[in-house]
Amino acid sequence: MTTINLVIMIIYHIISVFVVFVLIWSIIKTKDVQEAILYCIILIPFTLRVFHIK
Amino acid sequence: MSEKYIKTVKIISFCIALILMIMAGRAFYEHRYFKGAIVLSPGVTEVKKLSDYFSPLEGTANDCNIYILDSGNPGGTVMVLGGTHPEEPGANLAAQVLVENAQLEKGRLIVVIWANRSASTVSRPGDAYPQFYHISTDWGVKKFRMGDRWANPLDSWPDPEVYVNYPSRQLLAYMDIRNLNRTWPGKADGALVERTCYAFIELIKEEKVGLFIDLHEAELEYPVISTIVANQNAQEIAAMVSMILTAFEFKRPIGMEFSPPSLHGLSHREVGDYSDALSLLFEAPEPFLDRVRGITDEHLLLTGKDPFVMKAGEYGLLYEKIDEEGWPIDVRVGRHCSTILQSVQTYSEMYPDKVVAISKVPRYAEVIENGVGHYFYDPDEAPTDRVVYE
């Protein structure tokens, strides 16, 4: 069980890194100000997860 | 909107998000890696790690300190567990009072301050829990970390859909796989908290613990409050202790309840069933945990005063009384200290070949008179080899 949990945890972190990358890419590409602000807010929890802080 | 305007808004938004990220990250990081000082009493003869009893725990968040106070004289062994639920500060504070003050005349005392250390590294921001609380001492203000009921998901994740307790196969709520008082007697290859309980059972067997005490606090809306929950092997001790303390010491009574035989995963059931130790669990009232509470802050945590909880009491919705005096931390710690001392004394009287004699630990009235902070010592004034951080 511990091994499965570890594998899921690693996959989860890889997904989190991917989401952070997609969000930053979206901030750069979007032409909509409201969208850019929204992406910035969403970026906060995902970044904290990537760094294993929260 | 011009390209330049959009770019400016993007940069400002990103910078604000970055600042918020750093501020939040710093607060979470400081809380997770905070180390509290513990000044060892002259009675502490050895500080071990839980991984000494079960090596797979080495290097994990739950590899907590095990404080051993050995009189060197023959007698029994008593174990006191604090920090099972780190959102119940009366428990870990009472355990720390033992470590900083207790001296043994006969037998041995084993104390754990943070049984579920991982749960002490996370709080509940969504419920407005403070990250830290502060206790006034004779030498200044001492800072303590406030925790949660469940281990940190950073250390144990993902949770199952339903938690199946091992080996009873009783179904429990999914998050209780991270609850140290639902995972007894533990599982060697289980999740972090299951392995922690397994390690404690190994400790209890290896150290031949005769009396096991698990310290807790509970909301006043919860029926199991101001009580000693006893495995059937310890019911005589619990009955005697509750009568003595209610008659001679406590302002408000402390009851006694039987551990339900079909309710699995709890220490009062499983420690008694899976080891030779007599198993007890103490509950003190903590209005901070009540769902009907008002402003949730450090003041409520330490004073136990809340008008909303009082109002619930007026409507008969509580299982314990509360008035303007609340349930201050000194009262809660004092109750735990006296209940521990009285249980050890009663155990020693019932088992004369396993006597444990503890001195220098304050009782209920002393803790209330002097404040719990009086029993914590200045780590800067203590010899460095007598200070540990956890």
Short mmCIF file of N, CA and C in Angstrom, two decimals, chain B residues 106-193:
data_model
loop_
_atom_site.label_atom_id
_atom_site.label_comp_id
_atom_site.label_asym_id
_atom_site.label_seq_id
_atom_site.Cartn_x
_atom_site.Cartn_y
_atom_site.Cartn_z
N LYS B 106 10.35 5.16 42.06
CA LYS B 106 10.29 3.72 41.80
C LYS B 106 9.73 3.48 40.39
N GLY B 107 10.22 2.44 39.74
CA GLY B 107 9.70 2.07 38.43
C GLY B 107 10.14 3.02 37.33
N ARG B 108 9.40 2.96 36.23
CA ARG B 108 9.75 3.78 35.06
C ARG B 108 8.53 4.49 34.49
N LEU B 109 8.79 5.65 33.88
CA LEU B 109 7.75 6.41 33.20
C LEU B 109 8.24 6.69 31.78
N ILE B 110 7.40 6.39 30.80
CA ILE B 110 7.73 6.69 29.40
C ILE B 110 6.72 7.72 28.90
N VAL B 111 7.24 8.82 28.36
CA VAL B 111 6.34 9.90 27.92
C VAL B 111 6.57 10.22 26.44
N VAL B 112 5.48 10.41 25.75
CA VAL B 112 5.52 10.88 24.35
C VAL B 112 4.76 12.20 24.31
N ILE B 113 5.40 13.25 23.80
CA ILE B 113 4.72 14.55 23.73
C ILE B 113 3.94 14.68 22.42
N TRP B 114 4.55 14.26 21.32
CA TRP B 114 3.90 14.37 20.00
C TRP B 114 3.76 12.99 19.39
N ALA B 115 2.72 12.26 19.76
CA ALA B 115 2.54 10.90 19.24
C ALA B 115 2.32 10.92 17.73
N ASN B 116 1.50 11.86 17.26
CA ASN B 116 1.29 12.01 15.82
C ASN B 116 1.97 13.31 15.40
N ARG B 117 3.29 13.28 15.30
CA ARG B 117 4.07 14.49 15.01
C ARG B 117 3.63 15.14 13.70
N SER B 118 3.33 14.27 12.72
CA SER B 118 2.91 14.80 11.41
C SER B 118 1.68 15.69 11.56
N ALA B 119 0.73 15.29 12.41
CA ALA B 119 -0.49 16.08 12.60
C ALA B 119 -0.21 17.41 13.28
N SER B 120 0.94 17.51 13.95
CA SER B 120 1.29 18.78 14.58
C SER B 120 1.90 19.75 13.57
N THR B 121 2.20 19.26 12.35
CA THR B 121 2.82 20.14 11.35
C THR B 121 1.79 20.76 10.40
N VAL B 122 0.53 20.56 10.71
CA VAL B 122 -0.52 21.14 9.86
C VAL B 122 -1.65 21.61 10.77
N SER B 123 -2.26 22.74 10.44
CA SER B 123 -3.43 23.16 11.23
C SER B 123 -4.62 23.23 10.27
N ARG B 124 -5.66 23.92 10.66
CA ARG B 124 -6.86 23.96 9.83
C ARG B 124 -7.21 25.41 9.50
N PRO B 125 -6.51 25.99 8.51
CA PRO B 125 -6.76 27.42 8.21
C PRO B 125 -8.22 27.67 7.83
N GLY B 126 -8.87 26.70 7.20
CA GLY B 126 -10.28 26.86 6.81
C GLY B 126 -11.20 26.98 8.01
N ASP B 127 -10.78 26.49 9.16
CA ASP B 127 -11.55 26.60 10.39
C ASP B 127 -11.01 27.70 11.29
N ALA B 128 -10.12 28.53 10.73
CA ALA B 128 -9.53 29.67 11.45
C ALA B 128 -8.63 29.26 12.61
N TYR B 129 -8.09 28.07 12.57
CA TYR B 129 -7.18 27.65 13.64
C TYR B 129 -5.93 28.55 13.63
N PRO B 130 -5.48 28.98 14.79
CA PRO B 130 -4.19 29.70 14.82
C PRO B 130 -3.06 28.72 14.54
N GLN B 131 -1.96 29.22 13.99
CA GLN B 131 -0.82 28.32 13.72
C GLN B 131 -0.03 28.03 15.00
N PHE B 132 0.00 29.04 15.89
CA PHE B 132 0.78 28.90 17.12
C PHE B 132 -0.05 29.42 18.30
N TYR B 133 0.33 29.03 19.48
CA TYR B 133 -0.23 29.65 20.69
C TYR B 133 0.92 29.90 21.65
N HIS B 134 0.67 30.80 22.61
CA HIS B 134 1.75 31.27 23.48
C HIS B 134 1.34 31.13 24.94
N ILE B 135 2.27 30.62 25.74
CA ILE B 135 2.00 30.43 27.17
C ILE B 135 2.99 31.30 27.95
N SER B 136 2.47 32.09 28.89
CA SER B 136 3.35 32.91 29.73
C SER B 136 4.05 32.02 30.76
N THR B 137 5.36 32.19 30.86
CA THR B 137 6.14 31.44 31.85
C THR B 137 6.81 32.41 32.81
N ASP B 138 7.57 31.89 33.76
CA ASP B 138 8.26 32.76 34.71
C ASP B 138 9.41 33.52 34.05
N TRP B 139 9.84 33.08 32.87
CA TRP B 139 11.01 33.68 32.21
C TRP B 139 10.68 34.32 30.86
N GLY B 140 9.42 34.33 30.48
CA GLY B 140 9.03 34.93 29.20
C GLY B 140 7.86 34.17 28.60
N VAL B 141 7.65 34.39 27.32
CA VAL B 141 6.53 33.73 26.64
C VAL B 141 7.05 32.56 25.81
N LYS B 142 6.44 31.41 25.98
CA LYS B 142 6.87 30.21 25.25
C LYS B 142 5.87 29.94 24.12
N LYS B 143 6.44 29.67 22.94
CA LYS B 143 5.62 29.48 21.75
C LYS B 143 5.41 27.98 21.48
N PHE B 144 4.19 27.61 21.19
CA PHE B 144 3.86 26.22 20.89
C PHE B 144 3.16 26.14 19.54
N ARG B 145 3.34 25.03 18.87
CA ARG B 145 2.70 24.84 17.56
C ARG B 145 1.33 24.20 17.75
N MET B 146 0.32 24.80 17.12
CA MET B 146 -1.03 24.23 17.12
C MET B 146 -1.14 23.25 15.95
N GLY B 147 -1.75 22.13 16.17
CA GLY B 147 -1.83 21.12 15.11
C GLY B 147 -3.25 20.78 14.71
N ASP B 148 -3.39 19.64 14.10
CA ASP B 148 -4.69 19.18 13.60
C ASP B 148 -4.99 17.80 14.19
N ARG B 149 -6.14 17.27 13.83
CA ARG B 149 -6.55 15.95 14.32
C ARG B 149 -5.90 14.83 13.49
N TRP B 150 -5.64 15.13 12.23
CA TRP B 150 -5.15 14.12 11.29
C TRP B 150 -3.75 14.45 10.82
N ALA B 151 -2.98 13.42 10.46
CA ALA B 151 -1.62 13.63 9.97
C ALA B 151 -1.63 14.50 8.71
N ASN B 152 -0.54 15.15 8.49
CA ASN B 152 -0.40 16.06 7.36
C ASN B 152 -0.50 15.28 6.03
N PRO B 153 -1.37 15.69 5.12
CA PRO B 153 -1.43 14.98 3.83
C PRO B 153 -0.10 15.01 3.07
N LEU B 154 0.78 15.96 3.42
CA LEU B 154 2.11 15.97 2.79
C LEU B 154 2.90 14.72 3.18
N ASP B 155 2.55 14.12 4.31
CA ASP B 155 3.27 12.94 4.79
C ASP B 155 2.51 11.64 4.51
N SER B 156 1.22 11.72 4.34
CA SER B 156 0.42 10.50 4.14
C SER B 156 -0.74 10.81 3.19
N TRP B 157 -0.59 10.38 1.98
CA TRP B 157 -1.59 10.70 0.96
C TRP B 157 -1.40 9.75 -0.21
N PRO B 158 -2.39 9.34 -0.93
CA PRO B 158 -3.82 9.70 -0.80
C PRO B 158 -4.51 8.84 0.26
N ASP B 159 -5.68 9.31 0.68
CA ASP B 159 -6.52 8.53 1.60
C ASP B 159 -7.34 7.53 0.78
N PRO B 160 -7.74 6.42 1.41
CA PRO B 160 -8.62 5.49 0.70
C PRO B 160 -10.05 6.04 0.63
N GLU B 161 -10.89 5.41 -0.16
CA GLU B 161 -12.32 5.80 -0.23
C GLU B 161 -12.97 5.60 1.14
N VAL B 162 -12.67 4.45 1.74
CA VAL B 162 -13.13 4.13 3.10
C VAL B 162 -11.94 3.53 3.82
N TYR B 163 -11.73 3.94 5.07
CA TYR B 163 -10.61 3.36 5.81
C TYR B 163 -11.08 2.06 6.48
N VAL B 164 -10.37 1.00 6.21
CA VAL B 164 -10.68 -0.30 6.82
C VAL B 164 -9.63 -0.55 7.90
N ASN B 165 -10.07 -0.50 9.15
CA ASN B 165 -9.13 -0.71 10.26
C ASN B 165 -8.57 -2.13 10.22
N TYR B 166 -7.27 -2.22 10.52
CA TYR B 166 -6.61 -3.53 10.54
C TYR B 166 -6.34 -3.92 11.99
N PRO B 167 -6.56 -5.14 12.43
CA PRO B 167 -7.10 -6.27 11.68
C PRO B 167 -8.62 -6.45 11.84
N SER B 168 -9.30 -5.50 12.51
CA SER B 168 -10.74 -5.71 12.79
C SER B 168 -11.60 -5.68 11.53
N ARG B 169 -11.13 -4.99 10.48
CA ARG B 169 -11.86 -4.77 9.23
C ARG B 169 -13.10 -3.88 9.44
N GLN B 170 -13.11 -3.14 10.54
CA GLN B 170 -14.20 -2.19 10.76
C GLN B 170 -14.05 -1.01 9.79
N LEU B 171 -15.17 -0.58 9.21
CA LEU B 171 -15.12 0.52 8.26
C LEU B 171 -15.19 1.85 9.00
N LEU B 172 -14.27 2.75 8.64
CA LEU B 172 -14.22 4.06 9.27
C LEU B 172 -14.12 5.13 8.19
N ALA B 173 -14.27 6.38 8.60
CA ALA B 173 -14.20 7.49 7.64
C ALA B 173 -12.83 7.51 6.95
N TYR B 174 -12.82 7.93 5.68
CA TYR B 174 -11.59 7.84 4.87
C TYR B 174 -10.39 8.52 5.51
N MET B 175 -10.62 9.73 6.11
CA MET B 175 -9.47 10.49 6.62
C MET B 175 -8.93 9.90 7.92
N ASP B 176 -9.68 8.97 8.53
CA ASP B 176 -9.21 8.39 9.79
C ASP B 176 -8.04 7.46 9.61
N ILE B 177 -7.63 7.22 8.39
CA ILE B 177 -6.37 6.49 8.18
C ILE B 177 -5.19 7.37 8.62
N ARG B 178 -5.46 8.69 8.82
CA ARG B 178 -4.43 9.62 9.31
C ARG B 178 -4.70 10.03 10.76
N ASN B 179 -5.65 9.34 11.42
CA ASN B 179 -6.03 9.68 12.79
C ASN B 179 -5.42 8.64 13.74
N LEU B 180 -4.50 9.07 14.58
CA LEU B 180 -3.77 8.12 15.43
C LEU B 180 -4.68 7.39 16.42
N ASN B 181 -5.86 7.94 16.69
CA ASN B 181 -6.75 7.21 17.58
C ASN B 181 -7.85 6.47 16.83
N ARG B 182 -7.56 6.05 15.59
CA ARG B 182 -8.44 5.16 14.86
C ARG B 182 -7.64 4.04 14.19
N THR B 183 -6.34 4.08 14.33
CA THR B 183 -5.50 3.15 13.57
C THR B 183 -4.80 2.09 14.45
N TRP B 184 -5.11 2.09 15.75
CA TRP B 184 -4.58 1.03 16.61
C TRP B 184 -5.18 -0.31 16.20
N PRO B 185 -4.50 -1.43 16.31
CA PRO B 185 -3.15 -1.60 16.85
C PRO B 185 -2.05 -1.40 15.80
N GLY B 186 -2.42 -0.87 14.67
CA GLY B 186 -1.42 -0.55 13.66
C GLY B 186 -1.15 -1.68 12.69
N LYS B 187 -0.39 -1.32 11.66
CA LYS B 187 -0.10 -2.27 10.58
C LYS B 187 1.32 -1.99 10.10
N ALA B 188 2.15 -3.03 10.08
CA ALA B 188 3.57 -2.83 9.78
C ALA B 188 3.80 -2.29 8.37
N ASP B 189 2.96 -2.68 7.41
CA ASP B 189 3.15 -2.20 6.03
C ASP B 189 2.02 -1.26 5.60
N GLY B 190 1.41 -0.61 6.56
CA GLY B 190 0.28 0.28 6.27
C GLY B 190 0.72 1.71 5.99
N ALA B 191 -0.26 2.63 6.05
CA ALA B 191 0.04 4.05 5.87
C ALA B 191 0.82 4.57 7.08
N LEU B 192 1.30 5.80 6.99
CA LEU B 192 2.20 6.33 8.02
C LEU B 192 1.66 6.18 9.45
N VAL B 193 0.40 6.55 9.65
CA VAL B 193 -0.15 6.54 11.02
C VAL B 193 -0.40 5.10 11.49
#
